């Protein structure tokens, strides 16, 4: 049963990492640009984040196993459409929309099905395995995508997903289901507010690197002189605030809500959700920067890049499975903080190792440490959130949990990417301005044309572009050297932001309970205290 659910989690996470190493090949095959493929990747994350709460609620109404099965069928159809897509429009329909909608049904159902099939004392290990499957997909995706794209075609990855979906569906009857809840009117207004609010917020964050947060970049859309990103995020947050008010209104009138706002008063659940947000923010930021270092700075191909990420995948799996076995009664807060500290140490080692002359070997130990840390988080956070409330609410909690993870992943990629490009641009322009080997005319042109951001390119790509200019060989080499220096500065600054976020996560981990969640049937300590105070939290 756990193998089937872990396989589902693996599939949901595999696509993005596979696409990231195959962008150029996919763009050529569907006759579009790299920007077009990046748009498809962005929309996939957006659809998942926007529909996750609604997908969790649908699962509680029709039954978790049925929602899981329907989600698999939709996802499999999306994979098939993606595998045969002749152009970008069909690719977006199959991958971004259909697969995203399928994932929004599948991921909350996985959380609920684990709660319904695994005894309480084994849930930490079970959720650790499920989370590890997703994280391994992120780490192994570049390896799988690189190998398949190199030796065959990226389309075979999606064709293979169809086969895996069919296998899971064949054996799905072995997964025990709990009966659906009593059918009540669906909160359509809440669903629309949730989808619109999350869509605008996530899309705004994802466009921040291109358009600018407040001050618009050249050619970016503006309203009243302010970047459209600011207005998108503001509108999204206002809609989400309206969603909370609407759900409170429905609860007060004894109507079935999309989710109960009172759930967020539970310290344990909010601590787990915040933990998930930080985990995926950090995880996405690291997976965004390190492959760039390996592939662009060092010139490794997709297969070689994936191999360098294997230590993280292996140690993550070891940690996620070993922690519940070796220390089943350990304090979840302590385990999470130790995991965050391991990630912080690995990140700091990476920052120190990114220097001129660095080789691929510098990522070996940091990747192992980061893998151990992520595995430690994975072994605890799922059980922390789900055990905060009765098993009957696990689908709703699963929807909230996956909303926080996808938002964390989106924000991590967007902010870390914005810092990387911003730092690269400012360092490069400062470098060429002060370099006497580069003529003033070239500096002026660079300052004008690259104001909106400098692309992260390899030495070979830059040399090819410069060879078409009238600059002298010495000036061309000076520009290449300045770009190489700026790339490393940008990577270090981006990883420094990740380090600061990890420090914040260690602080917020105080909301995670200290009591072991491996046994007993009593409610969490924080819930007991609130109930003695006379308030029902769920």
Short mmCIF file of C-alpha atoms in Angstrom, two decimals:
data_model
loop_
_atom_site.label_atom_id
_atom_site.label_comp_id
_atom_site.label_asym_id
_atom_site.label_seq_id
_atom_site.Cartn_x
_atom_site.Cartn_y
_atom_site.Cartn_z
CA UNK A 1 0.00 0.00 0.00
CA UNK A 2 2.74 2.45 0.94
CA UNK A 3 4.63 1.56 -2.23
CA UNK A 4 1.59 2.51 -4.34
CA UNK A 5 1.11 5.82 -2.53
CA UNK A 6 4.85 6.57 -2.66
CA UNK A 7 4.79 5.85 -6.40
CA UNK A 8 1.98 8.36 -6.76
CA UNK A 9 3.96 10.97 -4.83
CA UNK A 10 7.04 10.24 -6.95
CA UNK A 11 5.08 10.83 -10.16
CA UNK A 12 3.63 14.13 -8.94
CA UNK A 13 7.09 15.53 -8.26
CA UNK A 14 9.06 14.06 -11.16
CA UNK A 15 7.84 16.26 -14.00
CA UNK A 16 9.33 19.60 -13.00
CA UNK A 17 12.85 18.28 -12.41
CA UNK A 18 12.74 16.27 -15.64
CA UNK A 19 11.60 19.32 -17.60
CA UNK A 20 14.30 21.53 -16.09
CA UNK A 21 17.09 19.49 -17.68
CA UNK A 22 15.23 18.97 -20.96
CA UNK A 23 14.01 22.51 -21.67
CA UNK A 24 16.05 23.02 -24.82
CA UNK A 25 15.07 19.67 -26.36
CA UNK A 26 11.39 20.16 -25.53
CA UNK A 27 11.44 23.69 -26.98
CA UNK A 28 12.90 22.45 -30.26
CA UNK A 29 10.41 19.56 -30.50
CA UNK A 30 7.29 21.68 -29.95
CA UNK A 31 8.62 24.63 -32.00
CA UNK A 32 8.77 27.21 -29.23
CA UNK A 33 11.35 29.03 -27.13
CA UNK A 34 12.90 28.34 -23.75
CA UNK A 35 10.63 31.05 -22.34
CA UNK A 36 7.61 29.14 -23.61
CA UNK A 37 8.66 25.98 -21.77
CA UNK A 38 9.36 27.99 -18.63
CA UNK A 39 5.79 29.31 -18.88
CA UNK A 40 4.49 25.74 -18.95
CA UNK A 41 6.54 24.86 -15.86
CA UNK A 42 5.22 27.94 -14.06
CA UNK A 43 1.60 27.13 -14.90
CA UNK A 44 2.01 23.53 -13.64
CA UNK A 45 3.03 24.78 -10.19
CA UNK A 46 0.32 27.44 -10.24
CA UNK A 47 -2.49 24.99 -11.04
CA UNK A 48 -1.39 22.62 -8.29
CA UNK A 49 -1.17 25.34 -5.65
CA UNK A 50 -4.46 26.97 -6.67
CA UNK A 51 -6.60 23.82 -6.69
CA UNK A 52 -5.05 21.91 -3.78
CA UNK A 53 -7.51 22.99 -1.04
CA UNK A 54 -10.45 22.30 -3.36
CA UNK A 55 -9.00 18.92 -4.30
CA UNK A 56 -8.70 17.95 -0.64
CA UNK A 57 -12.32 18.88 0.00
CA UNK A 58 -13.54 16.92 -3.03
CA UNK A 59 -11.69 13.88 -1.66
CA UNK A 60 -13.51 14.13 1.66
CA UNK A 61 -16.85 14.26 -0.17
CA UNK A 62 -16.45 11.46 -2.75
CA UNK A 63 -13.97 9.29 -0.85
CA UNK A 64 -10.17 9.42 -0.74
CA UNK A 65 -9.50 6.33 -2.83
CA UNK A 66 -11.97 7.45 -5.50
CA UNK A 67 -10.38 10.92 -5.59
CA UNK A 68 -6.96 9.28 -5.86
CA UNK A 69 -8.18 7.09 -8.75
CA UNK A 70 -9.87 9.95 -10.62
CA UNK A 71 -6.78 12.10 -10.13
CA UNK A 72 -4.61 9.31 -11.55
CA UNK A 73 -6.83 9.01 -14.64
CA UNK A 74 -6.72 12.78 -15.25
CA UNK A 75 -2.97 12.82 -14.63
CA UNK A 76 -2.41 9.85 -16.95
CA UNK A 77 -4.41 11.53 -19.72
CA UNK A 78 -2.30 14.66 -19.23
CA UNK A 79 0.91 12.64 -19.47
CA UNK A 80 -0.29 11.00 -22.69
CA UNK A 81 -1.23 14.36 -24.22
CA UNK A 82 2.15 15.75 -23.18
CA UNK A 83 4.02 12.81 -24.72
CA UNK A 84 2.41 13.38 -28.14
CA UNK A 85 2.07 17.18 -28.01
CA UNK A 86 2.98 18.80 -31.34
CA UNK A 87 3.11 22.40 -30.06
CA UNK A 88 3.26 24.55 -26.92
CA UNK A 89 -0.53 24.97 -26.62
CA UNK A 90 -1.13 21.21 -26.46
CA UNK A 91 1.83 20.82 -24.08
CA UNK A 92 0.36 23.40 -21.69
CA UNK A 93 -3.06 21.73 -21.87
CA UNK A 94 -1.67 18.28 -21.15
CA UNK A 95 1.12 19.02 -18.70
CA UNK A 96 0.27 22.28 -16.97
CA UNK A 97 -3.54 21.91 -16.81
CA UNK A 98 -4.48 18.21 -16.84
CA UNK A 99 -1.51 16.96 -14.83
CA UNK A 100 -1.81 19.89 -12.44
CA UNK A 101 -5.51 19.18 -11.82
CA UNK A 102 -4.80 15.48 -11.39
CA UNK A 103 -2.09 16.24 -8.83
CA UNK A 104 -4.50 18.50 -6.91
CA UNK A 105 -6.76 15.46 -6.37
CA UNK A 106 -3.97 12.94 -5.77
CA UNK A 107 -1.72 14.69 -3.25
CA UNK A 108 -4.35 15.46 -0.54
CA UNK A 109 -5.76 11.93 -0.99
CA UNK A 110 -2.32 10.41 -0.35
CA UNK A 111 -2.15 12.17 3.03
CA UNK A 112 -5.63 10.92 3.97
CA UNK A 113 -5.00 7.36 2.73
CA UNK A 114 -1.84 7.06 4.84
CA UNK A 115 -3.84 8.15 7.90
CA UNK A 116 -6.53 5.60 7.09
CA UNK A 117 -4.19 2.67 6.40
CA UNK A 118 -1.34 3.05 8.89
CA UNK A 119 -1.57 2.76 12.68
CA UNK A 120 -0.69 5.92 14.59
CA UNK A 121 2.63 4.56 15.87
CA UNK A 122 3.83 3.92 12.30
CA UNK A 123 2.74 7.15 10.65
CA UNK A 124 5.99 9.06 11.16
CA UNK A 125 7.85 6.40 9.16
CA UNK A 126 5.03 6.23 6.58
CA UNK A 127 4.92 9.98 6.00
CA UNK A 128 8.71 10.00 5.92
CA UNK A 129 8.65 7.42 3.13
CA UNK A 130 6.01 9.35 1.16
CA UNK A 131 7.88 12.64 1.52
CA UNK A 132 11.16 10.93 0.66
CA UNK A 133 9.61 9.59 -2.56
CA UNK A 134 8.76 13.14 -3.62
CA UNK A 135 12.15 14.56 -2.69
CA UNK A 136 13.96 11.69 -4.41
CA UNK A 137 11.96 12.46 -7.55
CA UNK A 138 13.32 16.02 -7.42
CA UNK A 139 16.87 14.74 -6.99
CA UNK A 140 16.61 11.85 -9.47
CA UNK A 141 14.62 13.83 -12.03
CA UNK A 142 17.69 15.43 -13.64
CA UNK A 143 19.36 12.01 -13.84
CA UNK A 144 16.28 10.36 -15.38
CA UNK A 145 15.53 13.29 -17.66
CA UNK A 146 19.16 13.64 -18.71
CA UNK A 147 19.56 9.95 -19.54
CA UNK A 148 16.25 9.56 -21.38
CA UNK A 149 16.67 12.83 -23.30
CA UNK A 150 20.27 11.96 -24.21
CA UNK A 151 19.65 8.40 -25.39
CA UNK A 152 16.02 8.62 -26.62
CA UNK A 153 13.52 11.49 -26.23
CA UNK A 154 11.97 13.44 -23.36
CA UNK A 155 8.59 12.20 -24.58
CA UNK A 156 9.36 8.71 -23.26
CA UNK A 157 9.41 10.06 -19.69
CA UNK A 158 5.74 11.01 -19.98
CA UNK A 159 4.87 7.81 -21.83
CA UNK A 160 6.47 5.90 -18.94
CA UNK A 161 4.30 7.85 -16.50
CA UNK A 162 1.19 6.55 -18.27
CA UNK A 163 2.39 2.98 -17.70
CA UNK A 164 3.04 3.66 -13.99
CA UNK A 165 -0.42 5.21 -13.61
CA UNK A 166 -2.01 2.07 -15.09
CA UNK A 167 -0.03 -0.18 -12.72
CA UNK A 168 -1.10 1.87 -9.67
CA UNK A 169 -4.74 1.76 -10.77
CA UNK A 170 -4.61 -2.04 -11.19
CA UNK A 171 -3.40 -2.56 -7.60
CA UNK A 172 -5.33 0.32 -6.02
CA UNK A 173 -8.01 -2.01 -4.63
CA UNK A 174 -5.46 -3.15 -2.03
CA UNK A 175 -5.58 0.30 -0.43
CA UNK A 176 -8.22 0.50 2.29
CA UNK A 177 -10.59 3.44 2.03
CA UNK A 178 -12.69 5.17 4.65
CA UNK A 179 -16.31 5.99 3.72
CA UNK A 180 -16.89 9.52 2.41
CA UNK A 181 -18.44 12.11 4.65
CA UNK A 182 -22.13 12.92 4.58
CA UNK A 183 -22.81 14.81 1.36
CA UNK A 184 -23.30 18.52 2.02
CA UNK A 185 -23.54 21.51 -0.36
CA UNK A 186 -20.12 22.24 -1.82
CA UNK A 187 -18.65 25.66 -0.98
CA UNK A 188 -18.33 26.95 -4.55
CA UNK A 189 -17.68 30.57 -3.49
CA UNK A 190 -14.88 29.46 -1.16
CA UNK A 191 -13.38 27.33 -3.91
CA UNK A 192 -13.40 30.27 -6.35
CA UNK A 193 -11.85 32.61 -3.77
CA UNK A 194 -9.19 30.00 -2.99
CA UNK A 195 -8.33 29.36 -6.64
CA UNK A 196 -8.28 33.06 -7.60
CA UNK A 197 -6.36 34.19 -4.50
CA UNK A 198 -3.69 31.50 -4.72
CA UNK A 199 -3.40 31.86 -8.52
CA UNK A 200 -2.80 35.61 -8.39
CA UNK A 201 -0.38 35.36 -5.46
CA UNK A 202 1.67 32.48 -6.88
CA UNK A 203 1.73 33.91 -10.40
CA UNK A 204 2.80 37.30 -9.08
CA UNK A 205 5.66 35.77 -7.11
CA UNK A 206 6.78 33.66 -10.06
CA UNK A 207 6.86 36.72 -12.35
CA UNK A 208 8.78 38.86 -9.85
CA UNK A 209 12.15 37.96 -11.33
CA UNK A 210 11.05 39.13 -14.79
CA UNK A 211 8.85 42.12 -13.98
CA UNK A 212 10.27 43.35 -10.66
CA UNK A 213 8.51 43.44 -7.31
CA UNK A 214 7.61 47.15 -7.05
CA UNK A 215 9.90 49.05 -9.38
CA UNK A 216 9.11 47.73 -12.87
CA UNK A 217 11.88 46.40 -15.06
CA UNK A 218 12.14 47.57 -18.69
CA UNK A 219 9.16 46.49 -20.82
CA UNK A 220 7.34 45.09 -17.75
CA UNK A 221 3.58 45.80 -17.34
CA UNK A 222 2.82 48.59 -14.87
CA UNK A 223 -0.18 50.12 -13.12
CA UNK A 224 0.19 53.64 -11.67
CA UNK A 225 3.94 53.40 -12.17
CA UNK A 226 4.21 50.24 -10.03
CA UNK A 227 5.07 46.75 -11.29
CA UNK A 228 2.09 44.50 -12.01
CA UNK A 229 3.66 41.94 -9.64
CA UNK A 230 2.84 44.16 -6.65
CA UNK A 231 -0.81 44.46 -7.69
CA UNK A 232 -1.14 40.74 -8.44
CA UNK A 233 0.24 39.74 -5.05
CA UNK A 234 -1.84 42.40 -3.27
CA UNK A 235 -5.04 41.29 -5.02
CA UNK A 236 -4.25 37.65 -4.27
CA UNK A 237 -3.66 38.32 -0.57
CA UNK A 238 -6.87 40.36 -0.34
CA UNK A 239 -8.82 37.51 -1.92
CA UNK A 240 -7.25 35.04 0.52
CA UNK A 241 -8.19 37.30 3.43
CA UNK A 242 -11.71 37.40 1.99
CA UNK A 243 -11.63 33.59 1.82
CA UNK A 244 -10.91 33.35 5.55
CA UNK A 245 -13.76 35.76 6.32
CA UNK A 246 -16.12 33.84 4.03
CA UNK A 247 -15.25 30.49 5.64
CA UNK A 248 -15.74 31.99 9.12
CA UNK A 249 -19.14 33.28 7.96
CA UNK A 250 -20.16 29.81 6.74
CA UNK A 251 -19.04 28.19 10.00
CA UNK A 252 -21.02 30.75 12.01
CA UNK A 253 -24.12 29.90 9.95
CA UNK A 254 -23.52 26.14 10.44
CA UNK A 255 -22.81 25.56 6.75
CA UNK A 256 -20.13 23.21 5.44
CA UNK A 257 -16.93 25.23 4.80
CA UNK A 258 -14.10 24.52 2.39
CA UNK A 259 -11.93 24.46 5.50
CA UNK A 260 -12.44 25.65 9.06
CA UNK A 261 -10.41 28.80 9.89
CA UNK A 262 -10.38 27.55 13.51
CA UNK A 263 -7.94 24.86 12.34
CA UNK A 264 -5.22 27.52 12.19
CA UNK A 265 -5.67 28.17 15.89
CA UNK A 266 -4.15 24.73 16.46
CA UNK A 267 -0.49 25.48 17.19
CA UNK A 268 0.65 22.00 16.18
CA UNK A 269 -0.95 22.11 12.74
CA UNK A 270 0.23 25.64 11.94
CA UNK A 271 3.72 24.64 13.08
CA UNK A 272 3.68 21.69 10.71
CA UNK A 273 2.35 23.76 7.80
CA UNK A 274 4.99 26.46 8.35
CA UNK A 275 7.60 23.69 8.52
CA UNK A 276 6.45 22.34 5.15
CA UNK A 277 6.56 25.85 3.66
CA UNK A 278 10.16 26.38 4.80
CA UNK A 279 11.28 22.88 3.79
CA UNK A 280 10.10 23.27 0.22
CA UNK A 281 11.29 26.88 -0.02
CA UNK A 282 14.80 25.77 0.94
CA UNK A 283 14.64 22.57 -1.09
CA UNK A 284 13.54 24.40 -4.25
CA UNK A 285 16.13 27.14 -3.78
CA UNK A 286 18.95 24.60 -3.50
CA UNK A 287 17.72 22.52 -6.43
CA UNK A 288 17.53 25.71 -8.49
CA UNK A 289 21.08 26.90 -7.79
CA UNK A 290 23.21 23.74 -7.60
CA UNK A 291 22.20 22.32 -11.02
CA UNK A 292 23.03 25.73 -12.52
CA UNK A 293 26.48 25.60 -10.93
CA UNK A 294 27.10 22.07 -12.19
CA UNK A 295 25.67 22.47 -15.69
CA UNK A 296 26.43 26.10 -16.58
CA UNK A 297 29.52 26.98 -14.54
CA UNK A 298 31.25 23.58 -14.75
CA UNK A 299 29.75 22.52 -18.07
CA UNK A 300 28.45 19.11 -16.97
CA UNK A 301 25.72 17.51 -19.06
CA UNK A 302 22.30 16.62 -17.66
CA UNK A 303 23.29 13.05 -16.81
CA UNK A 304 26.46 14.12 -15.01
CA UNK A 305 24.53 16.79 -13.10
CA UNK A 306 21.98 14.24 -11.92
CA UNK A 307 24.75 11.93 -10.69
CA UNK A 308 26.21 14.72 -8.53
CA UNK A 309 22.81 15.08 -6.81
CA UNK A 310 22.60 11.38 -5.88
CA UNK A 311 24.23 11.80 -2.42
CA UNK A 312 21.30 14.01 -1.43
CA UNK A 313 18.77 11.47 -2.67
CA UNK A 314 20.43 8.52 -0.93
CA UNK A 315 20.98 10.26 2.41
CA UNK A 316 17.46 11.69 2.34
CA UNK A 317 15.97 8.20 2.04
CA UNK A 318 18.26 6.84 4.75
CA UNK A 319 17.36 9.65 7.14
CA UNK A 320 13.61 9.59 6.46
CA UNK A 321 13.42 5.85 7.18
CA UNK A 322 16.03 5.61 9.94
CA UNK A 323 14.87 8.41 12.27
CA UNK A 324 11.50 6.81 13.15
CA UNK A 325 13.20 3.42 13.65
CA UNK A 326 16.22 4.56 15.64
CA UNK A 327 14.43 7.22 17.70
CA UNK A 328 10.68 6.48 17.58
CA UNK A 329 10.01 8.53 20.74
CA UNK A 330 12.18 11.51 19.80
CA UNK A 331 10.84 15.04 20.15
CA UNK A 332 9.54 16.16 16.71
CA UNK A 333 10.73 19.72 17.43
CA UNK A 334 14.25 18.51 18.20
CA UNK A 335 14.40 16.30 15.10
CA UNK A 336 13.18 19.14 12.87
CA UNK A 337 15.69 21.60 14.32
CA UNK A 338 18.54 19.12 13.94
CA UNK A 339 17.45 18.57 10.33
CA UNK A 340 17.39 22.31 9.65
CA UNK A 341 20.82 22.69 11.24
CA UNK A 342 22.23 19.96 8.96
CA UNK A 343 20.76 21.75 5.93
CA UNK A 344 22.24 25.05 7.15
CA UNK A 345 25.71 23.50 7.58
CA UNK A 346 25.53 21.98 4.09
CA UNK A 347 24.40 25.31 2.63
CA UNK A 348 27.20 27.23 4.36
CA UNK A 349 29.78 24.70 3.11
CA UNK A 350 28.45 25.22 -0.42
CA UNK A 351 28.73 29.00 -0.08
CA UNK A 352 32.36 28.67 1.00
CA UNK A 353 33.15 26.15 -1.74
CA UNK A 354 31.84 28.22 -4.64
CA UNK A 355 35.09 29.88 -5.62
CA UNK A 356 37.21 30.16 -8.78
CA UNK A 357 38.70 26.78 -9.61
CA UNK A 358 35.99 24.85 -7.75
CA UNK A 359 35.08 21.45 -9.18
CA UNK A 360 32.06 19.19 -8.95
CA UNK A 361 33.53 17.38 -5.94
CA UNK A 362 32.68 20.30 -3.62
CA UNK A 363 28.97 19.40 -3.70
CA UNK A 364 29.44 15.81 -2.45
CA UNK A 365 29.51 16.38 1.33
CA UNK A 366 27.05 19.33 1.35
CA UNK A 367 24.54 17.33 -0.70
CA UNK A 368 24.80 14.48 1.80
CA UNK A 369 24.26 16.81 4.77
CA UNK A 370 21.32 18.52 3.09
CA UNK A 371 19.82 15.13 2.24
CA UNK A 372 20.09 14.03 5.89
CA UNK A 373 18.41 17.25 6.99
CA UNK A 374 15.53 17.08 4.52
CA UNK A 375 14.98 13.44 5.42
CA UNK A 376 14.75 14.34 9.10
CA UNK A 377 12.08 16.95 8.31
CA UNK A 378 10.24 14.50 6.09
CA UNK A 379 10.12 11.93 8.88
CA UNK A 380 8.21 14.30 11.19
CA UNK A 381 6.21 17.02 9.46
CA UNK A 382 3.54 14.82 7.86
CA UNK A 383 2.70 13.19 11.18
CA UNK A 384 2.77 16.58 12.95
CA UNK A 385 0.06 18.07 10.73
CA UNK A 386 -2.19 15.05 10.34
CA UNK A 387 -2.13 14.03 14.03
CA UNK A 388 -3.27 17.53 15.05
CA UNK A 389 -6.87 16.59 14.23
CA UNK A 390 -8.99 13.41 13.90
CA UNK A 391 -8.37 11.14 10.91
CA UNK A 392 -11.69 12.25 9.37
CA UNK A 393 -10.11 15.65 8.64
CA UNK A 394 -6.96 14.26 7.00
CA UNK A 395 -8.10 15.12 3.44
CA UNK A 396 -8.65 18.79 4.32
CA UNK A 397 -5.31 18.87 6.11
CA UNK A 398 -3.71 17.22 3.08
CA UNK A 399 -5.07 19.98 0.86
CA UNK A 400 -3.70 22.69 3.15
CA UNK A 401 -0.38 20.85 3.52
CA UNK A 402 0.19 20.57 -0.22
CA UNK A 403 -0.91 24.18 -0.74
CA UNK A 404 1.81 25.30 1.66
CA UNK A 405 4.41 23.03 0.05
CA UNK A 406 3.66 24.23 -3.49
CA UNK A 407 3.58 27.86 -2.40
CA UNK A 408 6.91 27.36 -0.61
CA UNK A 409 8.40 25.75 -3.70
CA UNK A 410 7.14 28.56 -5.94
CA UNK A 411 8.35 31.30 -3.62
CA UNK A 412 11.72 29.58 -3.12
CA UNK A 413 12.39 29.30 -6.85
CA UNK A 414 11.15 32.84 -7.55
CA UNK A 415 13.01 34.66 -4.76
CA UNK A 416 16.24 32.70 -5.02
CA UNK A 417 16.17 33.13 -8.79
CA UNK A 418 15.53 36.86 -8.49
CA UNK A 419 18.44 37.28 -6.05
CA UNK A 420 20.70 35.21 -8.31
CA UNK A 421 19.98 37.25 -11.45
CA UNK A 422 19.98 40.57 -9.56
CA UNK A 423 23.33 39.88 -7.93
CA UNK A 424 24.79 38.55 -11.18
CA UNK A 425 23.65 41.66 -13.06
CA UNK A 426 24.94 44.22 -10.55
CA UNK A 427 28.28 42.45 -10.06
CA UNK A 428 28.84 41.99 -13.79
CA UNK A 429 28.00 45.59 -14.67
CA UNK A 430 30.21 46.90 -11.87
CA UNK A 431 33.02 44.62 -13.04
CA UNK A 432 32.94 45.63 -16.70
CA UNK A 433 32.66 49.31 -15.75
CA UNK A 434 35.90 49.18 -13.77
CA UNK A 435 37.83 46.89 -16.12
CA UNK A 436 40.27 48.91 -18.27
CA UNK A 437 40.40 46.18 -20.94
CA UNK A 438 36.76 46.76 -21.86
CA UNK A 439 36.00 49.88 -23.95
CA UNK A 440 33.55 52.47 -22.64
CA UNK A 441 31.22 51.97 -25.63
CA UNK A 442 30.76 48.29 -24.73
CA UNK A 443 30.13 49.18 -21.07
CA UNK A 444 27.46 51.73 -22.06
CA UNK A 445 25.72 49.28 -24.37
CA UNK A 446 25.78 46.53 -21.71
CA UNK A 447 24.33 48.85 -19.08
CA UNK A 448 21.41 49.70 -21.38
CA UNK A 449 20.59 46.32 -22.88
CA UNK A 450 21.10 44.26 -19.70
CA UNK A 451 19.24 46.53 -17.27
CA UNK A 452 16.37 44.03 -16.89
CA UNK A 453 18.71 41.19 -15.96
CA UNK A 454 21.67 39.28 -17.33
CA UNK A 455 21.01 35.72 -18.53
CA UNK A 456 22.84 32.97 -16.64
CA UNK A 457 25.04 31.60 -19.44
CA UNK A 458 28.17 29.49 -19.70
CA UNK A 459 31.57 30.74 -20.85
CA UNK A 460 31.11 28.92 -24.16
CA UNK A 461 27.72 30.52 -24.80
CA UNK A 462 29.02 33.99 -23.97
CA UNK A 463 32.14 33.56 -26.14
CA UNK A 464 29.92 32.50 -29.05
CA UNK A 465 27.82 35.67 -28.68
CA UNK A 466 30.87 37.92 -28.32
CA UNK A 467 32.51 36.44 -31.43
CA UNK A 468 29.86 38.19 -33.52
CA UNK A 469 30.91 41.64 -32.21
CA UNK A 470 33.78 43.93 -33.20
CA UNK A 471 35.39 43.77 -29.75
CA UNK A 472 39.04 42.80 -29.56
CA UNK A 473 39.97 39.31 -28.29
CA UNK A 474 41.32 40.84 -25.06
CA UNK A 475 38.06 42.72 -24.44
CA UNK A 476 36.03 39.60 -25.16
CA UNK A 477 38.09 37.55 -22.69
CA UNK A 478 37.79 40.27 -20.06
CA UNK A 479 34.00 40.19 -20.38
CA UNK A 480 33.99 36.39 -20.08
CA UNK A 481 36.15 36.61 -16.93
CA UNK A 482 33.88 39.24 -15.37
CA UNK A 483 30.83 37.11 -16.11
CA UNK A 484 32.48 34.04 -14.53
CA UNK A 485 33.19 36.03 -11.36
CA UNK A 486 29.69 37.49 -11.28
CA UNK A 487 28.13 34.02 -11.69
CA UNK A 488 29.82 32.74 -8.55
CA UNK A 489 28.88 35.88 -6.60
CA UNK A 490 25.26 35.45 -7.71
CA UNK A 491 25.21 31.80 -6.66
CA UNK A 492 26.73 32.60 -3.25
CA UNK A 493 24.24 35.42 -2.66
CA UNK A 494 21.33 33.15 -3.64
CA UNK A 495 22.50 30.43 -1.25
CA UNK A 496 22.98 33.10 1.45
CA UNK A 497 19.27 33.92 1.16
CA UNK A 498 18.54 30.22 1.61
CA UNK A 499 20.71 30.24 4.76
CA UNK A 500 18.77 33.18 6.21
CA UNK A 501 15.48 31.40 5.54
CA UNK A 502 16.79 28.28 7.31
CA UNK A 503 17.63 30.39 10.37
CA UNK A 504 14.08 31.76 10.34
CA UNK A 505 12.74 28.20 10.02
CA UNK A 506 14.71 27.11 13.10
CA UNK A 507 13.05 29.93 15.04
CA UNK A 508 9.53 29.08 13.83
CA UNK A 509 10.08 25.40 14.67
CA UNK A 510 9.15 26.26 18.25
CA UNK A 511 5.52 25.76 17.18
CA UNK A 512 6.19 22.07 16.52
CA UNK A 513 5.34 19.89 19.55
CA UNK A 514 7.98 18.35 21.77
CA UNK A 515 5.87 15.28 22.61
CA UNK A 516 6.43 12.12 20.56
CA UNK A 517 3.70 11.40 18.02
CA UNK A 518 4.49 7.69 17.69
CA UNK A 519 1.99 6.36 20.15
CA UNK A 520 -1.07 6.97 22.22
CA UNK A 521 -4.45 8.25 21.17
CA UNK A 522 -4.70 11.39 23.24
CA UNK A 523 -4.86 14.71 21.41
CA UNK A 524 -1.78 16.93 21.18
CA UNK A 525 -0.87 18.87 24.28
CA UNK A 526 -1.70 22.23 22.73
CA UNK A 527 -5.17 20.97 21.76
CA UNK A 528 -5.84 19.64 25.27
CA UNK A 529 -5.00 23.01 26.80
CA UNK A 530 -7.33 24.85 24.42
CA UNK A 531 -10.18 22.44 25.03
CA UNK A 532 -9.87 22.89 28.78
CA UNK A 533 -10.26 26.58 28.07
CA UNK A 534 -13.67 25.80 26.59
CA UNK A 535 -13.03 26.22 22.86
CA UNK A 536 -13.59 23.47 20.35
CA UNK A 537 -10.79 23.59 17.75
CA UNK A 538 -12.31 21.34 15.16
#
